[in-house]
Short mmCIF file of C-alpha atoms in Angstrom, two decimals:
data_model
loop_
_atom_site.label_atom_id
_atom_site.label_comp_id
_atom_site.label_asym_id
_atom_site.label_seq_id
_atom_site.Cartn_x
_atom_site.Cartn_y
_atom_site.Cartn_z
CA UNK A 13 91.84 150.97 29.17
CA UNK A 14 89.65 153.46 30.49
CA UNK A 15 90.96 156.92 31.79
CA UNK A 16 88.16 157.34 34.11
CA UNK A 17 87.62 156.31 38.04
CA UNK A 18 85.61 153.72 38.13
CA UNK A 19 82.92 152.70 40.97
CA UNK A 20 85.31 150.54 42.78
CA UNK A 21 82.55 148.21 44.71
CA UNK A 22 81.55 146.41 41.65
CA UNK A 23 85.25 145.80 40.23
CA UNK A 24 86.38 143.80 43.15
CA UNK A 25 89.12 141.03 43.19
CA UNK A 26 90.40 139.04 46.43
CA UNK A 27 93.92 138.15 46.25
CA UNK A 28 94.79 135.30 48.89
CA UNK A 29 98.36 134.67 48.30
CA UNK A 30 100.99 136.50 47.04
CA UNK A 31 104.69 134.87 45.95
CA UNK A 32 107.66 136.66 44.71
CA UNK A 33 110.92 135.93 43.91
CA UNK A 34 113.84 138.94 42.66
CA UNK A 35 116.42 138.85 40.27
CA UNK A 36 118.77 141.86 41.53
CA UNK A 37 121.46 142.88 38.70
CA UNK A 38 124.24 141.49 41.16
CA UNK A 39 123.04 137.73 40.16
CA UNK A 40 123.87 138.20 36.52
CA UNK A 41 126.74 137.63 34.25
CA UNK A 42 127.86 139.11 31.05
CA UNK A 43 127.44 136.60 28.17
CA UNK A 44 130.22 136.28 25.43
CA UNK A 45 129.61 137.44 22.01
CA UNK A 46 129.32 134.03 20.55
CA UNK A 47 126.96 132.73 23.56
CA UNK A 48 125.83 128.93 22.91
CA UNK A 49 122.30 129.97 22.82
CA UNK A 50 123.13 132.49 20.22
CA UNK A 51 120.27 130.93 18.10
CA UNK A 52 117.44 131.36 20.35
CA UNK A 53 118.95 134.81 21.07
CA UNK A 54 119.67 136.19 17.59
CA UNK A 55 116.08 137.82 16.99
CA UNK A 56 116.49 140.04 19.99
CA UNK A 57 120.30 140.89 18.90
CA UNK A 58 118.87 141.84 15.02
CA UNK A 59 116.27 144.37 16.65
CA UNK A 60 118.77 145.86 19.11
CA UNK A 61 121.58 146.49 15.43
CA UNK A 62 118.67 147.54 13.40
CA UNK A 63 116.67 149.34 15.29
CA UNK A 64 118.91 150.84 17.49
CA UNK A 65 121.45 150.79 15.72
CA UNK A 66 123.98 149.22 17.92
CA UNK A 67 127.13 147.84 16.50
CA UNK A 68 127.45 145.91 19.74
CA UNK A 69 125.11 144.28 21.69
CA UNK A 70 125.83 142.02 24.58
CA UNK A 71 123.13 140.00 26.58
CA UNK A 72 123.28 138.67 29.94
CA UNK A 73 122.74 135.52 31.82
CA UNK A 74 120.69 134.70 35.28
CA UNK A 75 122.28 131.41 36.33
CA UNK A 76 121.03 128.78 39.04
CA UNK A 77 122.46 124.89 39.03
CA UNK A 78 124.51 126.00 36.07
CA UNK A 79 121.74 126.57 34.26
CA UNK A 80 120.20 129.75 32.77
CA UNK A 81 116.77 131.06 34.46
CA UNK A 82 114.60 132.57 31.87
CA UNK A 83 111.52 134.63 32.84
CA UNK A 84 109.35 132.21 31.95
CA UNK A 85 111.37 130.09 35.03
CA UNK A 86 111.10 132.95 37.04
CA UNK A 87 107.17 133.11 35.92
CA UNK A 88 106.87 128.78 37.04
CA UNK A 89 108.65 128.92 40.26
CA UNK A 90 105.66 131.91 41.69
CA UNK A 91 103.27 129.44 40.41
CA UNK A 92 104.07 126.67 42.11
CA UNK A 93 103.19 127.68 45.72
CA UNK A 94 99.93 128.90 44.72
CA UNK A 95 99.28 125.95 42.92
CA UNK A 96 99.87 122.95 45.83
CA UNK A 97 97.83 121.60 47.70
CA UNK A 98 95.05 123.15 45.41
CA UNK A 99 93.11 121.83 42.31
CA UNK A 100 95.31 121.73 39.77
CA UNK A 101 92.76 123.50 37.22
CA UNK A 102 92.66 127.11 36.93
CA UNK A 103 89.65 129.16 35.04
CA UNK A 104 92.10 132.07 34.99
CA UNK A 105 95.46 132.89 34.11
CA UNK A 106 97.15 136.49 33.08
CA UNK A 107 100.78 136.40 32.51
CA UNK A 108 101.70 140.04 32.19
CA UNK A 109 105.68 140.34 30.68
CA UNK A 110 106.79 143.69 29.13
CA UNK A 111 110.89 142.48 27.97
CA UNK A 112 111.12 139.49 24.98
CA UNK A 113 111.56 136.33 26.66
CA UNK A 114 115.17 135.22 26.25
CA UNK A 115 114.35 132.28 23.98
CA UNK A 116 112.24 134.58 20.97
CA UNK A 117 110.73 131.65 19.45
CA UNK A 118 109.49 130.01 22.35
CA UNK A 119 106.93 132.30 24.69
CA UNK A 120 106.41 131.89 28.30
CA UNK A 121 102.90 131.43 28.08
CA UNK A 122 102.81 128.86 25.62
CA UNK A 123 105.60 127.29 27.44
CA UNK A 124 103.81 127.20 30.92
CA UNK A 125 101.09 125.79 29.29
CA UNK A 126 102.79 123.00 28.15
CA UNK A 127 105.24 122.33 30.71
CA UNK A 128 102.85 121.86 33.66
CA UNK A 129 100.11 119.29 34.70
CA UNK A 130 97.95 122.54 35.57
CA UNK A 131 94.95 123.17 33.50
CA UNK A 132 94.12 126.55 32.31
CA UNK A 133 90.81 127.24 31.22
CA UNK A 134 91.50 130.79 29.84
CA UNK A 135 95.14 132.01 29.37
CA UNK A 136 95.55 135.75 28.62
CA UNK A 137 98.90 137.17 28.01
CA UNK A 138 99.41 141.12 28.63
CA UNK A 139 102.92 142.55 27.48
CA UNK A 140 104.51 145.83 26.68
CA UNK A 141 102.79 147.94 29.84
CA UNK A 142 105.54 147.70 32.10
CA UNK A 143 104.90 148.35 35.63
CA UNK A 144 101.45 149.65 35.05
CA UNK A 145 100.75 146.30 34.52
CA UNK A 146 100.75 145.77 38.23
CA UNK A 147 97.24 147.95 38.33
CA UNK A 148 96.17 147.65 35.16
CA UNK A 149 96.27 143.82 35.13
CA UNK A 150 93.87 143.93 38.28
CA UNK A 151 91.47 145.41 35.63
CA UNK A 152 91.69 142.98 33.10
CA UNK A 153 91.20 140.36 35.81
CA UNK A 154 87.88 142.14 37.30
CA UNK A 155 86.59 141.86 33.51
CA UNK A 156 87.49 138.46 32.72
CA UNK A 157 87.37 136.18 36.07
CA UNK A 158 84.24 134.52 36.58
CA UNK A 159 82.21 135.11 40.19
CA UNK A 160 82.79 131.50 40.48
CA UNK A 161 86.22 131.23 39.12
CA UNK A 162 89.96 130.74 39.86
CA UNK A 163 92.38 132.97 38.96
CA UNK A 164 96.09 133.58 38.74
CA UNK A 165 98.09 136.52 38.01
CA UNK A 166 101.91 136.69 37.37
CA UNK A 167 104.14 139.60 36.60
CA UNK A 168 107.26 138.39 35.24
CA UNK A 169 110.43 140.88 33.90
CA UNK A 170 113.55 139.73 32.69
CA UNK A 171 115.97 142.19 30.81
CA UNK A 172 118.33 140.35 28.85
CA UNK A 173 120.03 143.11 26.76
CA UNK A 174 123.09 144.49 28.62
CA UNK A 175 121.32 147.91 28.54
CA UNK A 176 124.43 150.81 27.46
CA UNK A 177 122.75 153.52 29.30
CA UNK A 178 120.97 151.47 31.84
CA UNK A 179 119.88 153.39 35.01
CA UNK A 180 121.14 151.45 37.22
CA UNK A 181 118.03 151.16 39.10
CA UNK A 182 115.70 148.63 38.03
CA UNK A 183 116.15 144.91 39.05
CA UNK A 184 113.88 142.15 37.85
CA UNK A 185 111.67 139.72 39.48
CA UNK A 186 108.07 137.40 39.21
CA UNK A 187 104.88 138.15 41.57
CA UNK A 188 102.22 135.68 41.43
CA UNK A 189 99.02 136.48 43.08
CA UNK A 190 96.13 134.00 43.60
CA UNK A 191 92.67 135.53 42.66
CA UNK A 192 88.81 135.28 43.09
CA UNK A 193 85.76 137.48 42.47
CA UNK A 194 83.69 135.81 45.78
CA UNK A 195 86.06 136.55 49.50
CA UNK A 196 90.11 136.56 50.00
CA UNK A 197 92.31 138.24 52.20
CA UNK A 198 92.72 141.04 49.90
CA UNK A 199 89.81 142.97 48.48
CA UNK A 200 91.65 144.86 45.50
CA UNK A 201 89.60 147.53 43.29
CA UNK A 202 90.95 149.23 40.32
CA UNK A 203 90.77 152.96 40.33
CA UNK A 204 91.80 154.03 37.12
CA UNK A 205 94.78 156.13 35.37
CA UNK A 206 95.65 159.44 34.69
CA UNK A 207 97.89 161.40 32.09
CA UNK A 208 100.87 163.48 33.05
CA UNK A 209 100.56 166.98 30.91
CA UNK A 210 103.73 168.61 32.17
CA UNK A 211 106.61 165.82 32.41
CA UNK A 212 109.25 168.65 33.90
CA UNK A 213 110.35 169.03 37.85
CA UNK A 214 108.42 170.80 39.78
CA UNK A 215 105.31 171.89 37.80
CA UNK A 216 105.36 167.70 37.54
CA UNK A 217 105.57 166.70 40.39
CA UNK A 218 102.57 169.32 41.69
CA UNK A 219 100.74 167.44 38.54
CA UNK A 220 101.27 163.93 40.18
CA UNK A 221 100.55 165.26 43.67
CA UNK A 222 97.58 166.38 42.90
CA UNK A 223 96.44 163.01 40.90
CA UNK A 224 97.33 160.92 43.98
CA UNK A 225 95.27 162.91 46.09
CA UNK A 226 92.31 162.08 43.58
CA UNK A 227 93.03 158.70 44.02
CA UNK A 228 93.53 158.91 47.35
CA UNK A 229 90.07 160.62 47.38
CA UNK A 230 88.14 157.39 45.12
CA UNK A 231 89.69 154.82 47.17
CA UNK A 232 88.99 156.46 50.48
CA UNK A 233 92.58 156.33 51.86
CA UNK A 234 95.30 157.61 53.62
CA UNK A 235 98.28 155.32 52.85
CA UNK A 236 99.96 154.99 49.90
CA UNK A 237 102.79 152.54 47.81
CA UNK A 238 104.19 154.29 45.40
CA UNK A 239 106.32 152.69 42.42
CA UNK A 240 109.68 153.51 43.44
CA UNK A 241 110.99 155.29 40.83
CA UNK A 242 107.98 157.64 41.36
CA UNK A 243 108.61 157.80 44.83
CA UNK A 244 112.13 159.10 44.29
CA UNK A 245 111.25 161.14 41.68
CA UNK A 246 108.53 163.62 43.55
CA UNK A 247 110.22 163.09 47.08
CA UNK A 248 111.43 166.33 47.08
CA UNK A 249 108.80 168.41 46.32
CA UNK A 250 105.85 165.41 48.59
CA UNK A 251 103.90 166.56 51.95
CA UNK A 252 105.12 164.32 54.36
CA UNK A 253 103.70 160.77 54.96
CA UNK A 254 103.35 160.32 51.28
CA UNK A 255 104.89 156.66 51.39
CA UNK A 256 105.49 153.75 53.37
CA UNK A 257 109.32 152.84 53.13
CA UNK A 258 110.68 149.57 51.41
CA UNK A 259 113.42 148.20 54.31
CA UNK A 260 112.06 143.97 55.25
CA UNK A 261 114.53 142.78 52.76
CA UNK A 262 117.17 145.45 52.90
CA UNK A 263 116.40 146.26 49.66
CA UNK A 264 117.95 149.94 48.71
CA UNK A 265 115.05 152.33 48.16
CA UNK A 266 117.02 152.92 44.54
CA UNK A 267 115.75 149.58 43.05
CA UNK A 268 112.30 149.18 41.37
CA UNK A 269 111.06 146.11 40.93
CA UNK A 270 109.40 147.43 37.82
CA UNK A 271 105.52 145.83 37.28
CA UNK A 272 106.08 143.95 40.23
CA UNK A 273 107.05 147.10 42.31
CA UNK A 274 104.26 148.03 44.21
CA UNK A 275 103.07 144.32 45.49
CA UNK A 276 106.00 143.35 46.42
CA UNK A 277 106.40 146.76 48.74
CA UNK A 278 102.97 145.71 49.63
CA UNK A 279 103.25 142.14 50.78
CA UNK A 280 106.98 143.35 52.58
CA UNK A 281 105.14 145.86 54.55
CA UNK A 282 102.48 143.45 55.13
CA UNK A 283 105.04 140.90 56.60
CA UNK A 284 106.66 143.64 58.65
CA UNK A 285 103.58 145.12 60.52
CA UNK A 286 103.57 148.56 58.88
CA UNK A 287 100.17 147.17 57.19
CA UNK A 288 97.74 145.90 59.47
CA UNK A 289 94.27 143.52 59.59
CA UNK A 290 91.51 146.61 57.81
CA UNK A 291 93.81 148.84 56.90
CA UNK A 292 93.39 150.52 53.28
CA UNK A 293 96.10 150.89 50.93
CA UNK A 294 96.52 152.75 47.65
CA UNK A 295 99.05 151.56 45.18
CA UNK A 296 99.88 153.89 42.31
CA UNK A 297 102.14 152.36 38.88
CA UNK A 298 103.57 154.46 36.72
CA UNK A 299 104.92 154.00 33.22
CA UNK A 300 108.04 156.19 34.08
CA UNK A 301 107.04 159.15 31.24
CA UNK A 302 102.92 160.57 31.52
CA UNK A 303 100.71 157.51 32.73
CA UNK A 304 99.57 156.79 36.70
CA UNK A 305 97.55 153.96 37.72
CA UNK A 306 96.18 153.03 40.39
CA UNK A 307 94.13 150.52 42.65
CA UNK A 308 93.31 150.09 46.28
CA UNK A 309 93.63 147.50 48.56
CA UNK A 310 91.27 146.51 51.69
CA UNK A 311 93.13 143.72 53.96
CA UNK A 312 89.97 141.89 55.28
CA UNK A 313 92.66 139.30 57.33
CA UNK A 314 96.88 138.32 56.39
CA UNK A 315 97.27 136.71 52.99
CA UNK A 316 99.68 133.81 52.61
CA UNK A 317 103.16 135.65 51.49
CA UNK A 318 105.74 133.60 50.08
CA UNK A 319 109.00 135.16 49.21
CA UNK A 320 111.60 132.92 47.67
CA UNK A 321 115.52 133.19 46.14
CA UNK A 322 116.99 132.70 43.32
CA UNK A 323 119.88 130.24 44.78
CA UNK A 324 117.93 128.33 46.67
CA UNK A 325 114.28 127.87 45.22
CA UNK A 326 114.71 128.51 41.30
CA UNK A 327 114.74 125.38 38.73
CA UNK A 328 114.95 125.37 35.77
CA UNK A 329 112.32 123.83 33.58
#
């Protein structure tokens, strides 16, 4: 995609609804080496010993009812409060997924297409962006929904590998976001991206300070959602007031929620009152090594947010 800001009044999107549901590590068990799925799961295991040459490689299990929750589950359940009460055809859906689904030889897309009495008139799957896919998705939707159309856009992660030198601070989760190119509650416009040319400390962190002001500059604004990792990673060397503070949920400012990240710290400071009726809000992915990206939000009036848990909302399907 383009690595140039881009006039941001004829790229517009409204977003009118945004549901979420997390996946913190906590909720997951360790699966045993001979795993009664091991079938579905082998293709993912075979990369993992021959590519990465792991002798061992143990996967991992997000249970509710007894049953395992896939992401393509966790990619159905954000759908479905978007979807009632409403038509059930769509012109528009983007399922953006970076990690294999857990079952290789059946996608989520295909699946969702199959498994639900919704109608999709164009399905477009993004995958391996990770959380730029949060901005960068809001791109591909500009280009591709219709001024008259529907639209729906889901982020979905699921790691299934039992990563050996995880970080420790990523969790997984699904956004859903309902779109149109006409009016909504939230008038998004894409930005653009930048590249990183120093990726150590402090001569970095001046780098990515100085890019966030340009974007802060295109999109006219003075507050600013950082992906978290980001946020912890330039903290120390940020002017003041350079983001709004995850806390609704509890959640501990170590977790990113990957390419979900910065809506979900959007529609939790939304819910709170930190972000207000007019307000203008810049939300900046990046890819964890060179690449920002970024879009900014106008709230025109509250969207519908819908925030569900695992235990009590997720079915499998």
């Amino acid at each position: 995609m383009p690595d140039t800001l881009n006039n941001p009044r004829a790229m517009s999107v409204y977003v009118n609804h945004i549901c979420w549901v997390t996946a913190e590590d906590h909720l997951y068990t360790t699966d045993m080496l001979d795993v009664e799925d091991y079938y579905y799961l082998s293709p993912h295991i075979y990369m993992e010993e021959n590519y990465y040459d792991r002798s061992i490689v143990r996967t991992r299990s997000l249970r509710s009812d007894d049953q395992r929750v896939t992401a393509g589950d966790l990619a159905l359940v954000v759908m479905e409060p978007l979807a009632s009460g409403t038509s059930e055809r769509w012109d528009l859906l983007i399922l953006a997924q970076t990690y294999p689904e857990r079952y290789a030889m059946n996608p989520p897309l295909a699946r969702i297409l199959e498994s639900t009495s919704w109608k999709v008139d164009y399905p477009l799957a993004l995958s391996h962006m990770g959380p730029l896919a949060a901005t960068e998705g809001m791109q591909a939707a500009a280009w591709t929904l219709g001024r008259e159309e529907r639209g729906m856009f889901v982020l979905a992660e699921q790691r299934v590998i039992e990563e050996h030198d995880s970080p420790g601070d990523l969790s997984d989760m699904a956004v859903a976001l309902e779109l149109n190119r006409q009016s909504g509650a939230l008038a998004v416009n894409y930005i653009g991206k930048r590249t990183v040319d120093d990726i150590e400390g402090s001569v970095m962190a001046s780098e990515i300070i100085s890019i966030i002001d340009e974007f802060m500059d295109a999109g006219q604004t003075e507050n600013i959602l950082l992906q978290s990792r980001l946020r912890r990673h330039i903290i120390p060397y940020s002017k003041p007031g350079i983001s709004l503070i995850k806390s609704v949920y509890h959640v501990p400012e170590t977790i990113d929620y990957q390419s979900g990240d910065v809506w979900i710290q959007l529609a939790e400071q939304l819910q709170n009152g930190n972000i207000k009726v007019d307000d203008r809000v810049l939300l900046i992915s990046w890819d964890g090594e060179r690449l920002l990206s970024a879009c900014c939000v106008h709230v025109v009036h509250m969207p519908v947010l819908t925030r569900l848990t695992i235990h009590q909302e997720v079915k499998t399907s």
